[in-house]
Amino acid sequence: MTHPTGRPDDKRADQPAVPQDEHLVREAERIAVAVGRMFAGLCEVVLHDLRRPDSAIRTIENNLSGRQVGDSATELGLRRIADPDYPSVIQNYSNQFPDGRPAKSTSIGIRNAEGRYVAALCLNLDVSALSPLALTLANLVATDVEHQGEALETLRDRSGRKLRSAIDSFAAQRSNTPRGLNRDQKRELVRRLHREGFFETRSSAQLIADQLGVSRATVYNYTK
């Protein structure tokens, strides 16, 4: 539908304009809901409307602290209201839920065009569930201090190590790399390895092929 002037009919034209501060808070509210739902059970996300400190909590997603929409601003919120120069991001600070569970928190202040804080987005991560897991993983990967830094063994196949060493030694004597050897040199090397019994394991041919940059079939042809 169009106006008599030919302009498209915009239904929004009859609606009152949303003040810029309210627009900022609404956008932050969408972010709070999305982030909270992504980390359900782990991270509480709270949006504080700092224009109304006595009833600042506008949204609380994934509630872990027991607070409610309409509760008052925290100390950080009050500091931002009192001081526009207060840091906009306070990140990864230690915190605690009312029941004593440890939390890791980040608070992000949101300023309007005039530089005044109008909202704060706060993330409170429940680390009580993660700490035992972190301890378990730390114990799992820990090694005995008595032998720390000492390589007692390698888990690779010993015959494989010897085979690689023989190939590297052959190439080094010719001032080259295994893949840089010419066809005759590769044939000579493969025949030597065959004579010395390196083809006794099933994986040897493939290992030689990988080292020389040729196919497995080519390696077998070189033995003839």
Short mmCIF file of C-alpha atoms in Angstrom, two decimals:
data_model
loop_
_atom_site.label_atom_id
_atom_site.label_comp_id
_atom_site.label_asym_id
_atom_site.label_seq_id
_atom_site.Cartn_x
_atom_site.Cartn_y
_atom_site.Cartn_z
CA MET A 1 0.00 0.00 0.00
CA THR A 2 1.24 3.53 -0.82
CA HIS A 3 0.44 7.09 0.20
CA PRO A 4 -1.13 9.46 -2.31
CA THR A 5 2.33 10.90 -2.79
CA GLY A 6 3.50 7.54 -4.08
CA ARG A 7 5.71 6.80 -1.04
CA PRO A 8 5.46 3.28 0.49
CA ASP A 9 3.22 3.10 3.51
CA ASP A 10 5.51 2.64 6.54
CA LYS A 11 3.47 1.41 9.50
CA ARG A 12 6.31 2.31 11.84
CA ALA A 13 5.83 5.98 11.07
CA ASP A 14 2.83 6.06 13.42
CA GLN A 15 4.75 4.43 16.28
CA PRO A 16 6.65 6.50 18.84
CA ALA A 17 10.40 6.56 18.32
CA VAL A 18 12.44 4.50 20.78
CA PRO A 19 14.95 6.69 22.65
CA GLN A 20 18.56 5.83 21.90
CA ASP A 21 19.33 4.71 25.47
CA GLU A 22 16.40 2.29 25.45
CA HIS A 23 17.51 0.95 22.08
CA LEU A 24 20.97 0.19 23.50
CA VAL A 25 19.48 -1.62 26.49
CA ARG A 26 17.16 -3.68 24.29
CA GLU A 27 20.03 -4.77 22.07
CA ALA A 28 22.08 -5.74 25.13
CA GLU A 29 19.09 -7.71 26.39
CA ARG A 30 19.06 -9.82 23.25
CA ILE A 31 22.77 -10.56 23.71
CA ALA A 32 22.26 -11.51 27.37
CA VAL A 33 19.54 -14.02 26.50
CA ALA A 34 21.54 -15.58 23.66
CA VAL A 35 24.77 -15.94 25.66
CA GLY A 36 22.99 -17.32 28.73
CA ARG A 37 21.17 -19.96 26.71
CA MET A 38 24.38 -21.00 25.01
CA PHE A 39 26.05 -21.76 28.37
CA ALA A 40 23.05 -23.19 30.20
CA GLY A 41 23.89 -24.61 33.60
CA LEU A 42 27.31 -22.97 33.70
CA CYS A 43 27.09 -19.24 33.16
CA GLU A 44 24.59 -16.76 34.57
CA VAL A 45 24.11 -13.69 32.39
CA VAL A 46 22.57 -10.57 33.92
CA LEU A 47 21.65 -7.29 32.27
CA HIS A 48 21.54 -4.31 34.62
CA ASP A 49 19.62 -1.19 33.58
CA LEU A 50 21.75 1.47 35.27
CA ARG A 51 19.15 4.15 34.61
CA ARG A 52 17.10 2.53 37.40
CA PRO A 53 19.60 1.47 40.11
CA ASP A 54 16.91 0.48 42.63
CA SER A 55 15.42 -2.04 40.18
CA ALA A 56 18.38 -2.50 37.87
CA ILE A 57 18.14 -6.18 36.93
CA ARG A 58 16.26 -6.19 33.65
CA THR A 59 17.13 -9.68 32.45
CA ILE A 60 18.65 -12.66 34.19
CA GLU A 61 19.30 -15.70 32.03
CA ASN A 62 20.36 -19.07 33.41
CA ASN A 63 19.81 -17.90 36.98
CA LEU A 64 22.49 -19.27 39.33
CA SER A 65 22.52 -16.57 42.01
CA GLY A 66 18.84 -16.61 42.99
CA ARG A 67 18.36 -12.94 42.14
CA GLN A 68 15.23 -11.72 40.39
CA VAL A 69 14.28 -9.23 37.70
CA GLY A 70 13.75 -5.90 39.46
CA ASP A 71 16.51 -6.41 42.06
CA SER A 72 18.87 -3.51 42.69
CA ALA A 73 22.24 -2.81 41.09
CA THR A 74 25.46 -4.30 42.45
CA GLU A 75 28.41 -2.31 43.76
CA LEU A 76 29.99 -2.28 40.30
CA GLY A 77 26.83 -0.83 38.83
CA LEU A 78 26.69 1.93 41.42
CA ARG A 79 30.33 2.81 40.77
CA ARG A 80 29.65 3.16 37.07
CA ILE A 81 26.60 5.35 37.74
CA ALA A 82 28.70 7.60 39.97
CA ASP A 83 31.75 7.69 37.70
CA PRO A 84 31.44 7.66 33.87
CA ASP A 85 35.22 7.13 33.72
CA TYR A 86 35.01 3.86 35.63
CA PRO A 87 36.49 1.01 33.51
CA SER A 88 34.01 -0.28 30.95
CA VAL A 89 35.27 -3.88 31.18
CA ILE A 90 36.23 -5.70 34.37
CA GLN A 91 37.22 -9.15 33.24
CA ASN A 92 37.80 -12.56 34.85
CA TYR A 93 37.59 -11.45 38.47
CA SER A 94 36.94 -13.81 41.35
CA ASN A 95 33.38 -13.80 42.67
CA GLN A 96 31.03 -15.95 44.75
CA PHE A 97 27.40 -17.03 44.53
CA PRO A 98 25.21 -16.56 47.65
CA ASP A 99 25.48 -20.28 48.50
CA GLY A 100 29.29 -20.11 48.54
CA ARG A 101 30.03 -21.57 45.11
CA PRO A 102 33.05 -19.90 43.50
CA ALA A 103 32.45 -17.89 40.34
CA LYS A 104 34.51 -16.24 37.66
CA SER A 105 32.93 -12.99 36.52
CA THR A 106 33.17 -10.40 33.77
CA SER A 107 31.28 -7.10 33.80
CA ILE A 108 30.84 -5.00 30.66
CA GLY A 109 29.54 -1.45 30.98
CA ILE A 110 27.51 0.02 28.14
CA ARG A 111 27.73 3.78 27.55
CA ASN A 112 25.41 5.96 25.51
CA ALA A 113 26.46 8.56 22.95
CA GLU A 114 27.09 11.09 25.74
CA GLY A 115 29.49 8.71 27.51
CA ARG A 116 27.12 7.96 30.40
CA TYR A 117 26.64 4.36 31.55
CA VAL A 118 23.13 3.14 30.83
CA ALA A 119 23.56 -0.60 31.30
CA ALA A 120 25.96 -3.34 32.33
CA LEU A 121 26.16 -6.90 31.00
CA CYS A 122 27.53 -9.31 33.60
CA LEU A 123 28.63 -12.92 33.15
CA ASN A 124 29.07 -15.15 36.18
CA LEU A 125 30.63 -18.52 35.41
CA ASP A 126 30.08 -21.30 37.96
CA VAL A 127 33.57 -22.77 38.35
CA SER A 128 32.59 -25.15 41.15
CA ALA A 129 31.58 -27.73 38.54
CA LEU A 130 34.74 -27.18 36.51
CA SER A 131 37.34 -27.19 39.30
CA PRO A 132 37.14 -30.95 40.04
CA LEU A 133 37.37 -31.65 36.33
CA ALA A 134 40.41 -29.39 36.01
CA LEU A 135 42.06 -31.14 38.96
CA THR A 136 41.32 -34.56 37.46
CA LEU A 137 42.82 -33.53 34.12
CA ALA A 138 45.88 -32.04 35.82
CA ASN A 139 46.45 -35.30 37.71
CA LEU A 140 45.87 -37.29 34.56
CA VAL A 141 48.58 -35.50 32.55
CA ALA A 142 51.02 -35.08 35.45
CA THR A 143 54.29 -37.02 35.32
CA ASP A 144 56.59 -38.20 38.08
CA VAL A 145 58.94 -35.40 39.12
CA GLU A 146 61.73 -37.90 39.65
CA HIS A 147 61.99 -38.48 35.91
CA GLN A 148 60.75 -35.10 34.71
CA GLY A 149 62.42 -34.09 31.44
CA GLU A 150 64.03 -37.50 31.06
CA ALA A 151 63.04 -39.53 28.01
CA LEU A 152 63.01 -43.07 29.33
CA GLU A 153 61.53 -44.55 26.20
CA THR A 154 59.76 -43.74 22.99
CA LEU A 155 56.46 -45.33 22.02
CA ARG A 156 57.34 -45.63 18.36
CA ASP A 157 58.29 -49.01 16.91
CA ARG A 158 62.01 -49.70 17.33
CA SER A 159 62.31 -51.36 13.94
CA GLY A 160 60.73 -48.26 12.42
CA ARG A 161 63.30 -46.05 14.14
CA LYS A 162 66.15 -48.19 12.83
CA LEU A 163 64.69 -48.11 9.33
CA ARG A 164 64.37 -44.34 9.31
CA SER A 165 67.90 -44.03 10.66
CA ALA A 166 69.25 -46.27 7.87
CA ILE A 167 67.46 -44.24 5.20
CA ASP A 168 68.61 -40.89 6.64
CA SER A 169 72.19 -42.15 6.92
CA PHE A 170 72.23 -43.35 3.30
CA ALA A 171 70.93 -39.97 2.09
CA ALA A 172 73.30 -37.98 4.31
CA GLN A 173 76.32 -39.83 2.91
CA ARG A 174 75.27 -38.49 -0.48
CA SER A 175 74.67 -34.95 0.88
CA ASN A 176 70.99 -35.21 0.19
CA THR A 177 67.60 -35.91 1.75
CA PRO A 178 65.74 -39.22 1.23
CA ARG A 179 63.23 -37.57 -1.13
CA GLY A 180 66.00 -35.75 -2.96
CA LEU A 181 67.77 -38.94 -4.04
CA ASN A 182 67.59 -39.76 -7.74
CA ARG A 183 65.93 -42.91 -9.04
CA ASP A 184 69.10 -45.01 -9.17
CA GLN A 185 70.07 -44.02 -5.65
CA LYS A 186 66.60 -44.87 -4.34
CA ARG A 187 66.77 -48.26 -6.08
CA GLU A 188 70.20 -48.89 -4.54
CA LEU A 189 68.90 -47.93 -1.09
CA VAL A 190 65.81 -50.14 -1.32
CA ARG A 191 67.86 -53.15 -2.43
CA ARG A 192 70.28 -52.61 0.46
CA LEU A 193 67.40 -52.40 2.95
CA HIS A 194 65.92 -55.55 1.46
CA ARG A 195 69.22 -57.43 1.85
CA GLU A 196 69.56 -56.26 5.44
CA GLY A 197 66.14 -57.65 6.38
CA PHE A 198 64.17 -54.42 6.76
CA PHE A 199 61.24 -55.83 4.80
CA GLU A 200 60.39 -58.40 7.47
CA THR A 201 57.56 -56.27 8.93
CA ARG A 202 54.45 -55.53 6.88
CA SER A 203 54.64 -51.77 7.44
CA SER A 204 58.24 -51.40 6.22
CA ALA A 205 57.44 -50.99 2.53
CA GLN A 206 54.95 -48.20 3.24
CA LEU A 207 57.37 -46.46 5.60
CA ILE A 208 60.13 -46.58 2.97
CA ALA A 209 57.70 -45.28 0.34
CA ASP A 210 56.71 -42.35 2.59
CA GLN A 211 60.34 -41.49 3.32
CA LEU A 212 61.37 -41.58 -0.34
CA GLY A 213 58.23 -39.92 -1.69
CA VAL A 214 57.31 -42.82 -3.98
CA SER A 215 54.51 -45.35 -4.12
CA ARG A 216 54.53 -48.66 -2.28
CA ALA A 217 54.44 -50.48 -5.63
CA THR A 218 57.55 -48.58 -6.73
CA VAL A 219 59.39 -49.72 -3.60
CA TYR A 220 58.64 -53.37 -4.43
CA ASN A 221 59.76 -52.82 -8.03
CA TYR A 222 63.08 -51.43 -6.73
CA THR A 223 63.74 -54.71 -4.88
CA LYS A 224 63.86 -56.69 -8.14
#
